[in-house]
CSV table of C-alpha atoms in Angstrom, one decimal:
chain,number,residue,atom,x,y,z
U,1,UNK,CA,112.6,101.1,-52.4
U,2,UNK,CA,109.4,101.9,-54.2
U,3,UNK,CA,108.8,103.4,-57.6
U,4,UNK,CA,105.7,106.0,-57.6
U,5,UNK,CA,104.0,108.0,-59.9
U,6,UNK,CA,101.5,110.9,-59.7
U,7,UNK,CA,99.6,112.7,-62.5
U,8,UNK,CA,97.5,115.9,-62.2
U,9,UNK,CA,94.0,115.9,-63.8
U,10,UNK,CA,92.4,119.0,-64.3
U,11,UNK,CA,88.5,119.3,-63.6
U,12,UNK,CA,86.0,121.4,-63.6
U,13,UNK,CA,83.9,120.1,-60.6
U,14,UNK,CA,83.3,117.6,-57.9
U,15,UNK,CA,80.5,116.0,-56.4
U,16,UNK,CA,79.5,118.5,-53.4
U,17,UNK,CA,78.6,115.4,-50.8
U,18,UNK,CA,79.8,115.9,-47.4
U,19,UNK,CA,78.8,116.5,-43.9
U,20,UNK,CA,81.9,118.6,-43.1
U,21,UNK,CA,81.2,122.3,-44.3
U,22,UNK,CA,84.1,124.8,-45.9
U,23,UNK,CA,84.2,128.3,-45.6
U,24,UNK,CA,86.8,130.7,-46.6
U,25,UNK,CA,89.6,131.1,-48.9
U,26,UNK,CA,92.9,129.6,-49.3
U,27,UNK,CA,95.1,130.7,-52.5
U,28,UNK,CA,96.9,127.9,-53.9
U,29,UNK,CA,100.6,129.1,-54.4
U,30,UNK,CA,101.5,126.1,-57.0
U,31,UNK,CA,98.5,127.1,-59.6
U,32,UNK,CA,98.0,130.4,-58.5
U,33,UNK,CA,94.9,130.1,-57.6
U,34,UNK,CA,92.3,131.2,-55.0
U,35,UNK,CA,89.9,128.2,-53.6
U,36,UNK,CA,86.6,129.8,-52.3
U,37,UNK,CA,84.5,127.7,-49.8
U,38,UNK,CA,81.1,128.7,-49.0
U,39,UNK,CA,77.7,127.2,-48.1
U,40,UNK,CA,74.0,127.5,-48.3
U,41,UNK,CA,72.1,126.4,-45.5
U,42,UNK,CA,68.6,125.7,-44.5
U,43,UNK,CA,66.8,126.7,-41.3
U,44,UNK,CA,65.5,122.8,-40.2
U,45,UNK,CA,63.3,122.1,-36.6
U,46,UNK,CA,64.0,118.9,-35.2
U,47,UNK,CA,61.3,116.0,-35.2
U,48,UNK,CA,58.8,116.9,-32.5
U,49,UNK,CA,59.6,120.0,-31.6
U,50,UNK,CA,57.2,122.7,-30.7
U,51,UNK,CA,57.2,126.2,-29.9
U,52,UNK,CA,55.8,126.3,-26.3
U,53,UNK,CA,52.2,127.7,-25.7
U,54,UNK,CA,51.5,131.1,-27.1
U,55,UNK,CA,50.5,132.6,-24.0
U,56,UNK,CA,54.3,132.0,-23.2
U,57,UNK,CA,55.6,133.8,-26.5
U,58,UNK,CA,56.6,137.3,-26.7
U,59,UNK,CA,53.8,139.6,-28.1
U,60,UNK,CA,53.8,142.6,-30.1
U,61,UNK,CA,52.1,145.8,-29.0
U,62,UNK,CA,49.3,144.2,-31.4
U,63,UNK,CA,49.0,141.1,-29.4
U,64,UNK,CA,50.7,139.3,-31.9
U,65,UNK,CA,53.3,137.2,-31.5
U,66,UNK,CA,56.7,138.3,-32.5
U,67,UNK,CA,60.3,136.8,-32.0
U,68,UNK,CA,62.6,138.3,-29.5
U,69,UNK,CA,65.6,136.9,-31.2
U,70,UNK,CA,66.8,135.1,-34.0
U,71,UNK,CA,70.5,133.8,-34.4
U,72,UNK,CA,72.5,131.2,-36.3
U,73,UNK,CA,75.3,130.0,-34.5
U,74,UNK,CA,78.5,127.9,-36.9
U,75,UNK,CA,80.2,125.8,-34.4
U,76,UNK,CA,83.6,124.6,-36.0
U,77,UNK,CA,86.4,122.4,-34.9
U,78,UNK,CA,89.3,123.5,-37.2
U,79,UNK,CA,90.4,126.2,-39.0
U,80,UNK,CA,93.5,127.0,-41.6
U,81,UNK,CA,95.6,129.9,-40.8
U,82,UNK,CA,96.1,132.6,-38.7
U,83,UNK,CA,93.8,132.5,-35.1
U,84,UNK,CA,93.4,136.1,-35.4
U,85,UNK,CA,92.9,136.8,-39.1
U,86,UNK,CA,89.9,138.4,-39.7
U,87,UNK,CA,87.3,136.8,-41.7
U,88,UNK,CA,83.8,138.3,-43.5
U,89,UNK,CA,80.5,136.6,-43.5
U,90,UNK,CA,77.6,137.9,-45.2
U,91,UNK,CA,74.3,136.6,-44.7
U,92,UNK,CA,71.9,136.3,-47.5
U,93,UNK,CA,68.1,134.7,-47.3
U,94,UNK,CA,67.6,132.2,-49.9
U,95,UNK,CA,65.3,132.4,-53.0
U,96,UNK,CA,61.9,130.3,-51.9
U,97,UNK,CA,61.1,129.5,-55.6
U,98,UNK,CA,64.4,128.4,-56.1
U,99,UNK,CA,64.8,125.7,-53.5
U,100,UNK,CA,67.9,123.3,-53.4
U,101,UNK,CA,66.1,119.5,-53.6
U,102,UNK,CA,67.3,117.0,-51.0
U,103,UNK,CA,67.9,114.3,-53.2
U,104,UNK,CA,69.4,116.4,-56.0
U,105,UNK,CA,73.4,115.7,-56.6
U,106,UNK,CA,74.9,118.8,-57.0
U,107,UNK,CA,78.5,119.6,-57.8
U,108,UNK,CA,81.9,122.2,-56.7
U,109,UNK,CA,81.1,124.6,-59.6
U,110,UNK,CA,77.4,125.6,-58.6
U,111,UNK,CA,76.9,129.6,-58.6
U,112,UNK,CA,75.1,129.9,-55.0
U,113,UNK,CA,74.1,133.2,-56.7
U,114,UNK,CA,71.6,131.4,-58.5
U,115,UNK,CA,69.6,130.4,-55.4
U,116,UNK,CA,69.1,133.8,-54.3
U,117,UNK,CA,66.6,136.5,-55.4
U,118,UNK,CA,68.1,138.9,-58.5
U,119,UNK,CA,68.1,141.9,-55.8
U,120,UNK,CA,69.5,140.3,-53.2
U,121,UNK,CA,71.1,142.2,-50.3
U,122,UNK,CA,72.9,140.7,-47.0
U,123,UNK,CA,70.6,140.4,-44.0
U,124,UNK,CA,74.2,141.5,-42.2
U,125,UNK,CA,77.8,140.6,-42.6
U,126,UNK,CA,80.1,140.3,-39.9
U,127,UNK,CA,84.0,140.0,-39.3
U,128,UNK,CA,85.0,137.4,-37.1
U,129,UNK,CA,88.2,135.9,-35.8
U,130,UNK,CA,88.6,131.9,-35.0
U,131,UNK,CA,89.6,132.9,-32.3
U,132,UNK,CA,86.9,134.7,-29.8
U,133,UNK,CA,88.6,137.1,-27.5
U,134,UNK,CA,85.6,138.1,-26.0
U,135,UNK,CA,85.8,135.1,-24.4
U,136,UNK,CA,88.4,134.5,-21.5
U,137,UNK,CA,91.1,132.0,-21.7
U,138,UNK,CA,90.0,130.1,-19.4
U,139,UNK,CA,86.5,129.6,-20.9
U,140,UNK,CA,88.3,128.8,-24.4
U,141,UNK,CA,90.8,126.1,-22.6
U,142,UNK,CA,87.2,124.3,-20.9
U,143,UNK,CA,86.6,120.9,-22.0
U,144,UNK,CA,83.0,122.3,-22.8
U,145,UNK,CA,83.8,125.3,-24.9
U,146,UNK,CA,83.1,125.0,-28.6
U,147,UNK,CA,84.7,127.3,-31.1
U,148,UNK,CA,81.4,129.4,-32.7
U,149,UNK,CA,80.4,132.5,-34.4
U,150,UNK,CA,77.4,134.1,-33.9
U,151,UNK,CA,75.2,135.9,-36.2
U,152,UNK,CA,72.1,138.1,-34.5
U,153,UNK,CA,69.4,138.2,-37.5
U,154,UNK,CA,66.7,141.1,-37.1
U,155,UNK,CA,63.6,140.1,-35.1
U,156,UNK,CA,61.6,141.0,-37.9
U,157,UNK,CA,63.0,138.1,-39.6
U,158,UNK,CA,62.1,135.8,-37.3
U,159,UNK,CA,58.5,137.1,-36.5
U,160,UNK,CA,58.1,136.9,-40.7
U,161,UNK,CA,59.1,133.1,-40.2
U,162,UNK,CA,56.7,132.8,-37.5
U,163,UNK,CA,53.8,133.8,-39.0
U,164,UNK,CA,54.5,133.1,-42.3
U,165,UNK,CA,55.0,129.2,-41.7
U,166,UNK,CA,52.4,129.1,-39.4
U,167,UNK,CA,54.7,128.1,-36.3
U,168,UNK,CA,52.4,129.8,-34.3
């Protein structure tokens, strides 16, 4: 026999450092409280990539190059709940001259509202199940399916990338 003790201690934050990303919300029945998860994100090109050769890329009726699609996909392993609970996801574009700093700690309670411009409006916002059931059974039960959702950005958004990073 063992003798045990536990205490609560009541904070306002905790370091944000992880590789495992949360998103959702889970009410906690014992404090009565709901626990929000969400995420900012940054669009990243790995080392050494490079678009291929612009005669290759899709062009505008200009002759400029444009995107022909733009997507982020979230892969996930897990999930808490109900498979076929819906879920909403909004979008939103970040603020440019109010960048999140790589090296920067950064804590539970930070507003993500703060990082986006003071007009800000969702580039879309989708509801999702965990569970795709556009997909078929089988597909879902393959040792190569991943659990994902997909968001379609506008084109537009991606040609502004494009050209205004000079990708091209």
């Amino acid at each position: 026999l063992f003798r045990s003790s536990t205490r609560t201690v009541m904070l306002d934050s905790v370091m944000s450092n992880s590789n495992q990303s949360y998103l959702g919300c889970v009410h906690d029945p014992q404090t009565d409280t709901d626990i929000k998860a969400e995420f900012a994100a940054q669009f990243h090109c790995f080392e050494n990539y490079a678009l291929p050769a612009e005669n290759l890329l899709v062009k505008g009726a200009d002759g400029q190059v444009v995107a022909d699609s733009v997507e982020i996909r979230l892969y996930f392993e897990n999930y808490y709940g109900d498979a076929g609970n819906p879920m909403k996801v909004s979008v939103y574009e970040l603020d440019s001259a109010h960048v999140m700093e790589e090296q920067q700690t950064y804590y539970s309670d930070i507003d993500l509202n703060d990082y986006l411009p003071a007009d800000a409006k969702p580039m879309l916002t989708k509801v999702f199940t965990p569970t795709d059931y556009t997909v078929s059974d089988d597909i879902r039960s393959s040792s190569t399916y991943y659990n994902s959702v997909r968001f379609v950005l506008p084109r537009e958004y991606g040609t502004r990338i494009l050209r205004q990073y000079d990708c091209i």
